[in-house]
mmCIF file of C-alpha atoms (C1' of nucleotides) in Angstrom:
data_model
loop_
_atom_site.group_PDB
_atom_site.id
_atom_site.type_symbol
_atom_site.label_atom_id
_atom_site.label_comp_id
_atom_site.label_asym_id
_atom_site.label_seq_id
_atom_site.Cartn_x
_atom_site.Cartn_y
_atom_site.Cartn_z
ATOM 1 C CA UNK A 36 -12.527 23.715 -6.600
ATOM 2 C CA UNK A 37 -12.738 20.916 -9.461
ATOM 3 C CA UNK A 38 -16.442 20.646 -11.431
ATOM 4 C CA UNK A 39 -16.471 16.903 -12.538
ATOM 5 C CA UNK A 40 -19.095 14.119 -13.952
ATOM 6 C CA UNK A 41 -19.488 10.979 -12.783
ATOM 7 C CA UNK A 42 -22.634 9.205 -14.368
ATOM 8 C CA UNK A 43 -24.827 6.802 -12.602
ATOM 9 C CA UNK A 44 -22.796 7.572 -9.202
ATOM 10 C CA UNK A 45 -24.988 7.491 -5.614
ATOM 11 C CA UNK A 46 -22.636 9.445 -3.114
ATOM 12 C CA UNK A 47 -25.135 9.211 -0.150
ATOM 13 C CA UNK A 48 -25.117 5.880 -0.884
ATOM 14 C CA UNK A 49 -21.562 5.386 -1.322
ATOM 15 C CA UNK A 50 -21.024 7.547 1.660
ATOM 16 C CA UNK A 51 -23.514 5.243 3.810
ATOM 17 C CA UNK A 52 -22.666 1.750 2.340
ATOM 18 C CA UNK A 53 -20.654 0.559 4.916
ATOM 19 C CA UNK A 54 -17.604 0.205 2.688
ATOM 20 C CA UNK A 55 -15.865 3.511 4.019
ATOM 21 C CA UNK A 56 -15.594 4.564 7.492
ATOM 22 C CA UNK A 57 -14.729 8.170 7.481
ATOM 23 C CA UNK A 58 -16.754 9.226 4.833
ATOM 24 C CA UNK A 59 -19.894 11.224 5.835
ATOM 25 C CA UNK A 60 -22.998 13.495 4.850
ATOM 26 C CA UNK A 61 -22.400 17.200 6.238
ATOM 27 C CA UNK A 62 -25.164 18.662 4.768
ATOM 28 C CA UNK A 63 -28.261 18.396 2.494
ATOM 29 C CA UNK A 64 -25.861 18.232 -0.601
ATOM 30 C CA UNK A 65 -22.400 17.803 1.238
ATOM 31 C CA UNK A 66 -20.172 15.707 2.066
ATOM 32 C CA UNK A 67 -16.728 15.561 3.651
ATOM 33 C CA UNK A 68 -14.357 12.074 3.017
ATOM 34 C CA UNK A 69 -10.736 11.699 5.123
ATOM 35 C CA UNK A 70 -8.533 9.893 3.007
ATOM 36 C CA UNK A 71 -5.182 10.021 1.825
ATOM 37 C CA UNK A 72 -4.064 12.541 4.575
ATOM 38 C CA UNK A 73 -6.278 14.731 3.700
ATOM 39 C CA UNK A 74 -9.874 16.005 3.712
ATOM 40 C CA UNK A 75 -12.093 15.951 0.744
ATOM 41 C CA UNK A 76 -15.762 18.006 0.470
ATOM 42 C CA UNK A 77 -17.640 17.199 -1.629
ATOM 43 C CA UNK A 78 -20.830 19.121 -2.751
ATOM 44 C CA UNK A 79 -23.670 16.821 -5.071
ATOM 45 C CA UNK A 80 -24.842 19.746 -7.656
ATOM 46 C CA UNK A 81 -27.275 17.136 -9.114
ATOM 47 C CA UNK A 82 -27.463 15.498 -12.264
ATOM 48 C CA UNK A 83 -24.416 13.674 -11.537
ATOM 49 C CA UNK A 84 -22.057 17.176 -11.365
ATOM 50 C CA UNK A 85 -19.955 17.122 -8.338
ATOM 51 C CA UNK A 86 -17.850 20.219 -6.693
ATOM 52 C CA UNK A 87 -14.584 18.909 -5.165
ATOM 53 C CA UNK A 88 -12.877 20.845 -2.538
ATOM 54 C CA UNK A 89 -9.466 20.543 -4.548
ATOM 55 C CA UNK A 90 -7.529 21.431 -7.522
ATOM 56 C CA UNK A 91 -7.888 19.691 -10.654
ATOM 57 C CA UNK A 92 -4.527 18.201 -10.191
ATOM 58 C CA UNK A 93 -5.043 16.924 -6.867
ATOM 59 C CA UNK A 94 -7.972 14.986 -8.532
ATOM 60 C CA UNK A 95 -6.658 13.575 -11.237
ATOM 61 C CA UNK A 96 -3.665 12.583 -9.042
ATOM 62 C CA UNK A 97 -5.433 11.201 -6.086
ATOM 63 C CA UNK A 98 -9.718 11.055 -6.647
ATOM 64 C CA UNK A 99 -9.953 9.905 -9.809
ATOM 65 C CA UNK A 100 -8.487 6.621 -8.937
ATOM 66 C CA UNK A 101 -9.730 6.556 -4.865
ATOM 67 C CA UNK A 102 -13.366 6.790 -6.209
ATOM 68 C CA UNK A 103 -12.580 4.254 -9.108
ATOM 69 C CA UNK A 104 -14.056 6.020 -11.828
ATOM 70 C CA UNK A 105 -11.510 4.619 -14.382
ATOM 71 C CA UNK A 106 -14.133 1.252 -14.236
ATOM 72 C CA UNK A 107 -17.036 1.049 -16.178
ATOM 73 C CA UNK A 108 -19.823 0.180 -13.799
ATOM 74 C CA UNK A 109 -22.485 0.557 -16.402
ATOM 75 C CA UNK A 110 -20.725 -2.889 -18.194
ATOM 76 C CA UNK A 111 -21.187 -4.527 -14.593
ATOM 77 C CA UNK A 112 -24.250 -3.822 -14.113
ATOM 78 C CA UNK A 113 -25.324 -4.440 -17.768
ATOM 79 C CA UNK A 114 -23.579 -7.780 -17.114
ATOM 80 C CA UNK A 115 -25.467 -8.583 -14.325
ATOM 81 C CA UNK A 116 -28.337 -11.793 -14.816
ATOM 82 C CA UNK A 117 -31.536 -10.948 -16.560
ATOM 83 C CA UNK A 118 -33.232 -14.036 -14.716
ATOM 84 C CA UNK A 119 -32.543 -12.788 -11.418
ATOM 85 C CA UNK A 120 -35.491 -10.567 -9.763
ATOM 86 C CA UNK A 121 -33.713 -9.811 -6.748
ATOM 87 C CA UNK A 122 -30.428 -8.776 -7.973
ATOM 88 C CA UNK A 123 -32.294 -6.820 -11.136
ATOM 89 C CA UNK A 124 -33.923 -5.141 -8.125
ATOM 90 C CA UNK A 125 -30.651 -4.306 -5.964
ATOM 91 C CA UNK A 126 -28.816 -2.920 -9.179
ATOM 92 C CA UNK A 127 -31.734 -0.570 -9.510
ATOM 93 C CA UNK A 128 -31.599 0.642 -5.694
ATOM 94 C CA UNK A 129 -27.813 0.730 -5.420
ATOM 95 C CA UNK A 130 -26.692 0.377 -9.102
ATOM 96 C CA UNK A 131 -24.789 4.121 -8.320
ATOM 97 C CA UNK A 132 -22.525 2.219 -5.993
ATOM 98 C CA UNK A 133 -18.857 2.520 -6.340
ATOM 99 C CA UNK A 134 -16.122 0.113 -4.922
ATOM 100 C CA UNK A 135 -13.710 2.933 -3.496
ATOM 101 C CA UNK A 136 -10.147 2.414 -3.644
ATOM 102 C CA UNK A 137 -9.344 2.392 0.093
ATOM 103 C CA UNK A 138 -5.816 2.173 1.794
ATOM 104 C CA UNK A 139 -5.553 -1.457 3.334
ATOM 105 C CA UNK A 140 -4.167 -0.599 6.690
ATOM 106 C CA UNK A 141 -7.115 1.437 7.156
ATOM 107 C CA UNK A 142 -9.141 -0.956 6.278
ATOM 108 C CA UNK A 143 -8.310 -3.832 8.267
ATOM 109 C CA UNK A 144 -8.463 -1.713 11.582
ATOM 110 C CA UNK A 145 -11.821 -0.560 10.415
ATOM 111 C CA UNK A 146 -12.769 -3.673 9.791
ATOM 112 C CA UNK A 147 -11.531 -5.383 12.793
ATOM 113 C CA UNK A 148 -13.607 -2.734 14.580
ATOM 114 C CA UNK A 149 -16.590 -3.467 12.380
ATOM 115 C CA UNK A 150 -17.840 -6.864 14.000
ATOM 116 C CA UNK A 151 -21.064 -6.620 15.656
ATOM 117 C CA UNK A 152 -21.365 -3.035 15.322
ATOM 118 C CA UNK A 153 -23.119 -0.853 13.540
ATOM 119 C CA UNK A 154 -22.254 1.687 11.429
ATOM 120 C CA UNK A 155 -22.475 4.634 12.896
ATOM 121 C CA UNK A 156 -20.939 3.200 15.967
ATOM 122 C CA UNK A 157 -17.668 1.996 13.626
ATOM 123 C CA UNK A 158 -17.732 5.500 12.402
ATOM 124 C CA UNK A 159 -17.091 6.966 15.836
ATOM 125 C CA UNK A 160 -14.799 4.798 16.991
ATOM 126 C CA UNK A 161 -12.221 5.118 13.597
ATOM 127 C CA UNK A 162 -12.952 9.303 14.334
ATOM 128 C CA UNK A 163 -11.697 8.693 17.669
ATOM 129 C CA UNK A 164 -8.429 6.440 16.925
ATOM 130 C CA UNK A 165 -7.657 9.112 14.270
ATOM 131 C CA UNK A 166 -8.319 12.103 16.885
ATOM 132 C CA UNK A 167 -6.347 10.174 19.389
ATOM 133 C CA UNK A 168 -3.255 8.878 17.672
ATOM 134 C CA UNK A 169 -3.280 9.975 13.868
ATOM 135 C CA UNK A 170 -2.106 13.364 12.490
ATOM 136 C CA UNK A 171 -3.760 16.763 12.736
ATOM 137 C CA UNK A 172 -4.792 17.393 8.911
ATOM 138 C CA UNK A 173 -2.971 21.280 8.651
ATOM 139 C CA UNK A 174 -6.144 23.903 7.655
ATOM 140 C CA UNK A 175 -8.784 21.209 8.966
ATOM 141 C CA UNK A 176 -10.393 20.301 12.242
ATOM 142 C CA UNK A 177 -9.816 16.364 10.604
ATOM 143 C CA UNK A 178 -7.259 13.907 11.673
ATOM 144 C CA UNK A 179 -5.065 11.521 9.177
ATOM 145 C CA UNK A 180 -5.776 8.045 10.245
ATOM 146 C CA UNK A 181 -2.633 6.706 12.715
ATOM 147 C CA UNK A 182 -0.019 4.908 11.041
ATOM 148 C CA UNK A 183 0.713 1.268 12.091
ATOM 149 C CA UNK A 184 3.242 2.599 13.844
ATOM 150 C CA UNK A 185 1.080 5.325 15.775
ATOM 151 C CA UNK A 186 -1.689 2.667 16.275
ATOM 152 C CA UNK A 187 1.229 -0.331 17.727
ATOM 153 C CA UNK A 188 2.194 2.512 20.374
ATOM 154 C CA UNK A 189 -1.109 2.890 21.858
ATOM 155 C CA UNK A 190 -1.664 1.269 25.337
ATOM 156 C CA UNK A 191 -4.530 -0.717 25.874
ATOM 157 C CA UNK A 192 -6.567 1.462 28.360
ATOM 158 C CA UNK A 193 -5.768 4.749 25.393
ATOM 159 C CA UNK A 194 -7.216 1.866 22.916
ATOM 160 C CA UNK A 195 -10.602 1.111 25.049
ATOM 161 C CA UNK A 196 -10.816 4.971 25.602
ATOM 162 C CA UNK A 197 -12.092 5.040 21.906
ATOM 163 C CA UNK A 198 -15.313 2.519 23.103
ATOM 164 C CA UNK A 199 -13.598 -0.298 21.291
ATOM 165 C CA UNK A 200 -14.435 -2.787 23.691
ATOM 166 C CA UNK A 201 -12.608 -6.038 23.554
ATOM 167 C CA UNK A 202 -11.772 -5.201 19.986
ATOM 168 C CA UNK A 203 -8.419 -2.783 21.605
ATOM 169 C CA UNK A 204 -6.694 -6.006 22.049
ATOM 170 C CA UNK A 205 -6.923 -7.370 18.222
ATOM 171 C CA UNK A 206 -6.317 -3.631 17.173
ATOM 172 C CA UNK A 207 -2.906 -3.614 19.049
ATOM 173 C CA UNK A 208 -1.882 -6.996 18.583
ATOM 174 C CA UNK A 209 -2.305 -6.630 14.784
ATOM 175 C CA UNK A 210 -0.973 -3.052 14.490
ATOM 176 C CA UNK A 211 2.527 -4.594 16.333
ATOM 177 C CA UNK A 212 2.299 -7.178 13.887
ATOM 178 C CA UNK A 213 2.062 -4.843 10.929
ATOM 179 C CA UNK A 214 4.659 -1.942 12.729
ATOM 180 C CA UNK A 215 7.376 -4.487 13.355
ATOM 181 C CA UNK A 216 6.803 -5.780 10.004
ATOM 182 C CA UNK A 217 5.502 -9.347 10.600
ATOM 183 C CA UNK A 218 3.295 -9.284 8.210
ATOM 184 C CA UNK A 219 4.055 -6.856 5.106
ATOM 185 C CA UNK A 220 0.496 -5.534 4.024
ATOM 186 C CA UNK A 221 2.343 -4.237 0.717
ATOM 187 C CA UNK A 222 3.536 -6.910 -0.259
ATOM 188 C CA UNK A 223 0.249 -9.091 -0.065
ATOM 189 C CA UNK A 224 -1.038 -6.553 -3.281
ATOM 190 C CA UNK A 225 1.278 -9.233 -5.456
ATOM 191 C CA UNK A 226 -0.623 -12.445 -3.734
ATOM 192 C CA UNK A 227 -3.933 -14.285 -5.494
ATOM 193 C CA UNK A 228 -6.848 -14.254 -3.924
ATOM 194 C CA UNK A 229 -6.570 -17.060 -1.589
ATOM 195 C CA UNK A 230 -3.193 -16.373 -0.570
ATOM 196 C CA UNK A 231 -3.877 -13.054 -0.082
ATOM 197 C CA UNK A 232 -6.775 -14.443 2.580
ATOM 198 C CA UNK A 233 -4.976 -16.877 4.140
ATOM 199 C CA UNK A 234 -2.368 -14.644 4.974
ATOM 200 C CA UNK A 235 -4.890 -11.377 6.344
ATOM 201 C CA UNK A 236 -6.766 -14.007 8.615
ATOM 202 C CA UNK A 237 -3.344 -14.864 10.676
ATOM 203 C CA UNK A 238 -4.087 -11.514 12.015
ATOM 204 C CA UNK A 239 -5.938 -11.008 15.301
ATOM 205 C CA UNK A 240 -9.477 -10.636 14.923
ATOM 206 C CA UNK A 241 -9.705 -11.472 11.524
ATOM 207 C CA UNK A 242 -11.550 -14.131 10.249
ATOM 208 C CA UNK A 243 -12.809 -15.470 6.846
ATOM 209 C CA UNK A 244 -15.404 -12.011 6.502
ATOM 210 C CA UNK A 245 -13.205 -9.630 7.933
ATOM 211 C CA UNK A 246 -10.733 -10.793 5.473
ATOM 212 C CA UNK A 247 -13.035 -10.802 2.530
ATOM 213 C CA UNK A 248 -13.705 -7.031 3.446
ATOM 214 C CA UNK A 249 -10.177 -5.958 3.699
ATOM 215 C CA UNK A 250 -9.744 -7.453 0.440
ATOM 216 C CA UNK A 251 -12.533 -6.021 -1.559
ATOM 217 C CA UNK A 252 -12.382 -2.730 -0.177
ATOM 218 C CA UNK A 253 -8.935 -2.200 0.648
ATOM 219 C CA UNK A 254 -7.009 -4.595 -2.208
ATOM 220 C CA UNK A 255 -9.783 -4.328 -4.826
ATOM 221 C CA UNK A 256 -9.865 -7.792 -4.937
ATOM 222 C CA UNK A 257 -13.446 -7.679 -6.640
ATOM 223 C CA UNK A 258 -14.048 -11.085 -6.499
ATOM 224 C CA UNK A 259 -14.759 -11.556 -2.882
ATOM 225 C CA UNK A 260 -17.624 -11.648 -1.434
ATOM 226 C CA UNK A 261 -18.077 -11.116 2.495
ATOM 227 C CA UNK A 262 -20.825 -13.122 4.245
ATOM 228 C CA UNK A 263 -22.252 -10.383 6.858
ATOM 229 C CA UNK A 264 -25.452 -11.123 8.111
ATOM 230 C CA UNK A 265 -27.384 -8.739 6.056
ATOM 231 C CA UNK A 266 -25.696 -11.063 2.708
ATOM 232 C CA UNK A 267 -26.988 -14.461 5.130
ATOM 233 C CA UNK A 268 -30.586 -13.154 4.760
ATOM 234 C CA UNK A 269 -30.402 -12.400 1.345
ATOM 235 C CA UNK A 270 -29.018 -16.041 0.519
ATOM 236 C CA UNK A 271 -31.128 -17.648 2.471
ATOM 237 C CA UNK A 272 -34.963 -15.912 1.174
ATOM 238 C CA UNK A 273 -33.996 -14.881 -2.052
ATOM 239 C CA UNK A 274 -31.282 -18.011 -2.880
ATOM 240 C CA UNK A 275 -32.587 -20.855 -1.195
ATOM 241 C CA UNK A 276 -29.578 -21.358 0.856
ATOM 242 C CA UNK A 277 -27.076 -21.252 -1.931
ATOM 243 C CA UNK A 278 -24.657 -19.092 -1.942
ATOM 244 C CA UNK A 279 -24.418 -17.344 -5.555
ATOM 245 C CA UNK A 280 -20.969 -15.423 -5.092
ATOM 246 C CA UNK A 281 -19.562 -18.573 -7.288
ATOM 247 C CA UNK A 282 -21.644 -17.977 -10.148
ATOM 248 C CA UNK A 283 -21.148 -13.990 -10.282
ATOM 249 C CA UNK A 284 -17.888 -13.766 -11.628
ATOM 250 C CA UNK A 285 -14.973 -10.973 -11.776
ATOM 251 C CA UNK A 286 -17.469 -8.502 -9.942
ATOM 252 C CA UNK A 287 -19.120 -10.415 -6.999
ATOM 253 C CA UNK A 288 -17.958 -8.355 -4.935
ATOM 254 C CA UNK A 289 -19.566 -5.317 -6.376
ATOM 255 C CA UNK A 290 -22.707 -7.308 -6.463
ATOM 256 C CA UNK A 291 -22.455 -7.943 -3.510
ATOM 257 C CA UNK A 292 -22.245 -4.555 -2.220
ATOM 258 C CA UNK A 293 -25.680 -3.616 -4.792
ATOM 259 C CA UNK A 294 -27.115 -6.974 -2.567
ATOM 260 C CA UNK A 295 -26.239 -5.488 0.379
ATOM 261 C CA UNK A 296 -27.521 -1.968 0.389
ATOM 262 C CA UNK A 297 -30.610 -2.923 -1.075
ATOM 263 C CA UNK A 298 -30.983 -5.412 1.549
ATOM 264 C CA UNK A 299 -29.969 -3.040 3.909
ATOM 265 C CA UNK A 300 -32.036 -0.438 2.730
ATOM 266 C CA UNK A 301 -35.669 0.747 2.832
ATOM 267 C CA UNK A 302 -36.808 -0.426 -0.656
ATOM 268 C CA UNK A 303 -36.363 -4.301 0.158
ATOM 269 C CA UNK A 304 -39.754 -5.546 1.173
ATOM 270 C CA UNK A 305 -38.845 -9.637 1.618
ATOM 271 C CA UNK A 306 -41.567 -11.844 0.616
ATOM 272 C CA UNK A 307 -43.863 -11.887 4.590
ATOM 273 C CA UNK A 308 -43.689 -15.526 5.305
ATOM 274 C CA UNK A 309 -39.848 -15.845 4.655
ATOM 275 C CA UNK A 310 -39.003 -12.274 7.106
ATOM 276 C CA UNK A 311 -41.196 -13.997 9.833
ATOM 277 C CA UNK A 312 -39.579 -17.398 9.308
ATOM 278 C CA UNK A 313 -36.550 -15.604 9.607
ATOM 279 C CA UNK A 314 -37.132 -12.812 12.222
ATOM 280 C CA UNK A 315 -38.417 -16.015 14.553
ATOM 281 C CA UNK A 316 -35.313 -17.901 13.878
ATOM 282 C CA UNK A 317 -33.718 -15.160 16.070
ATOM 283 C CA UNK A 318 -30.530 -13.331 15.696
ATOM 284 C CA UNK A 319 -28.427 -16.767 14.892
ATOM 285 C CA UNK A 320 -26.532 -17.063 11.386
ATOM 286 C CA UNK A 321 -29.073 -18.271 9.397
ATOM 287 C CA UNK A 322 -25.715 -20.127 7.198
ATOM 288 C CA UNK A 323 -24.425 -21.345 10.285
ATOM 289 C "C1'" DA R 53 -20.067 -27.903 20.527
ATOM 290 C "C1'" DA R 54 -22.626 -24.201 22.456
ATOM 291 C "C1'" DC R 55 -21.781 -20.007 24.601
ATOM 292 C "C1'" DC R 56 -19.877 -15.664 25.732
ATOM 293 C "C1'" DA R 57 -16.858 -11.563 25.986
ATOM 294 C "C1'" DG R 58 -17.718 -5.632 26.133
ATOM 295 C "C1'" DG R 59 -20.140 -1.889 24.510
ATOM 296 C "C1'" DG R 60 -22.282 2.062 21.713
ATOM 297 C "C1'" DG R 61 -25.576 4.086 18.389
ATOM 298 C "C1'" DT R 62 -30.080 3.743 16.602
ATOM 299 C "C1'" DA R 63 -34.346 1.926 15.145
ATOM 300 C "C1'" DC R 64 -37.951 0.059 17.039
ATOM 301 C "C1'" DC R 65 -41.676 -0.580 20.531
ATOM 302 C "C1'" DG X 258 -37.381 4.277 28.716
ATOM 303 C "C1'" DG X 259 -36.611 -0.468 27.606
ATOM 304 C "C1'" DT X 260 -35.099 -3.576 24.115
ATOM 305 C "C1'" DA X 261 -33.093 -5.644 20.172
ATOM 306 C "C1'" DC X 262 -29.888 -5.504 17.011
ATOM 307 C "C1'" DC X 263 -25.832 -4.464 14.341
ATOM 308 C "C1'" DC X 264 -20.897 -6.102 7.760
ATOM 309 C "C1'" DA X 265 -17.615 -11.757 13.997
ATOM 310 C "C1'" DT X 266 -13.703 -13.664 16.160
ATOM 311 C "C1'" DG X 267 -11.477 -16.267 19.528
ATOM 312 C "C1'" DG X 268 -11.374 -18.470 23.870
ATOM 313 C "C1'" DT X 269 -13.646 -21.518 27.120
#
DNA sequence: AACCAGGGGTACC
DNA sequence: GGTACCCATGGT
């Protein structure tokens, strides 16, 4: 057990921002992440004192970094646009966000899994591919995520078992492409940010935001910004349309994360005549 | 260029 | 107990 301090850090909302699939509230104050092999509890004491379920070394070796405390976010957010209501607004409601240091290979399966469903739904599915195919984690009910190689070795009808729908075929085709070493996700880490894109969205069922995702949550690529439909909204009532990722800097990506929970979340109240202008519009892209 | 695949969890009504 | 909707992509 490790007592630590992280100021101005939300872990309910970290846990439920859609960043991290496996990653979940157990209890009024607990919470238990998968990552690195291995399982994590966590325990919110309050005042920002957490109780890790690991040695001190183990923490400084592996959490520190995965939970990204070495960045300041109090500089981001102090950073952020006087001038702009909306985002003053959505660093207020999810200012305690953190951009966790995910492996990529998880991320672009959970990703590619992520389109057009929900949260809880992607949650499921990435327990099941772990229960099916990944590791048993020794001492723990919890599975290690499958390794590319794991993952390429699944059959189709094993993939669909795990409610993946038509997403099993992407999921294989890009886990052979990984296994067999088509396309070395290492090795994109030394790539800028466009190359590093370009080369993610040769991948089956990736496209421009699946890509931006990956990046941002499993390269740290801070500057991208993924256009989900939640984000869509928010550009179009609050921004007139235009997109502001381009005027944001080194962190729109972490800004966009505060846009999207608060979006997301139960504090946003849109102005009324833009939500019914929008909510009639039906469930089209409103960017599109 | 519109339209649809496939399906599951959950917030709504 | 329906119904709509959810961090889209690729093929027709």
């Amino acid at each position: 057990m490790t007592e630590i301090t992280i100021p101005n850090f939300d872990i309910a909302l970290t846990a439920d921002s859609g960043q991290c699939f496996r990653f979940n509230r157990t209890g009024e104050r607990d919470y238990q992440l998968i990552a690195h092999g291995r399982v994590l509890t966590v325990r919110d004491l309050g005042e920002g004192r957490y109780l890790l379920g690991c040695e001190q070394g183990e923490f400084e070796a592996l959490w520190r970094h995965y939970f990204d405390l070495e960045t300041d976010y109090a500089a981001i957010l102090s950073g952020l646009p006087a001038d702009d209501a909306f985002l003053q607004a959505a660093a207020r409601y999810a200012g305690g966000l953190r951009i966790l240091r995910q492996d990529p290979w998880e991320t672009l399966i959970g990703f590619i899994i992520s389109q057009r469903k929900n949260l809880a739904s992607i949650k499921s599915c990435m327990a099941a591919i772990s229960r099916r195919f990944g590791a048993p984690i020794p001492g723990t009910d919890a599975y290690a995520f499958p390794t590319p190689g794991q993952l390429a070795a699944a059959t189709l009808d094993e993939l669909n078992a795990c409610a993946l729908g038509y997403r099993s075929r992407y999921i294989q085709q890009t886990a052979r492409l990984i296994a067999d070493g088509a396309l070395d996700l290492a090795a994109l880490d030394g790539l800028p940010d466009a190359a590093m894109r370009a080369a993610l969205v040769t991948l089956p069922g990736v496209g421009v935001k699946i890509a931006d995702c990956v990046m941002l949550f499993g390269y740290h690529r801070t500057r991208a910004f993924p256009h989900d439909v939640w984000i869509n909204r928010v550009v179009e009532r609050e921004y007139g349309g235009q997109t502001p990722a381009e005027n944001l800097g080194p962190y729109a990506g972490v800004i966009q994360q505060y846009m999207f929970c608060y979006a997301r979340g139960p504090a946003y109240r849109p102005a009324p005549d833009a939500s019914q202008a929008n909510a009639r519009r039906g469930s089209g892209n409103p960017l599109a």
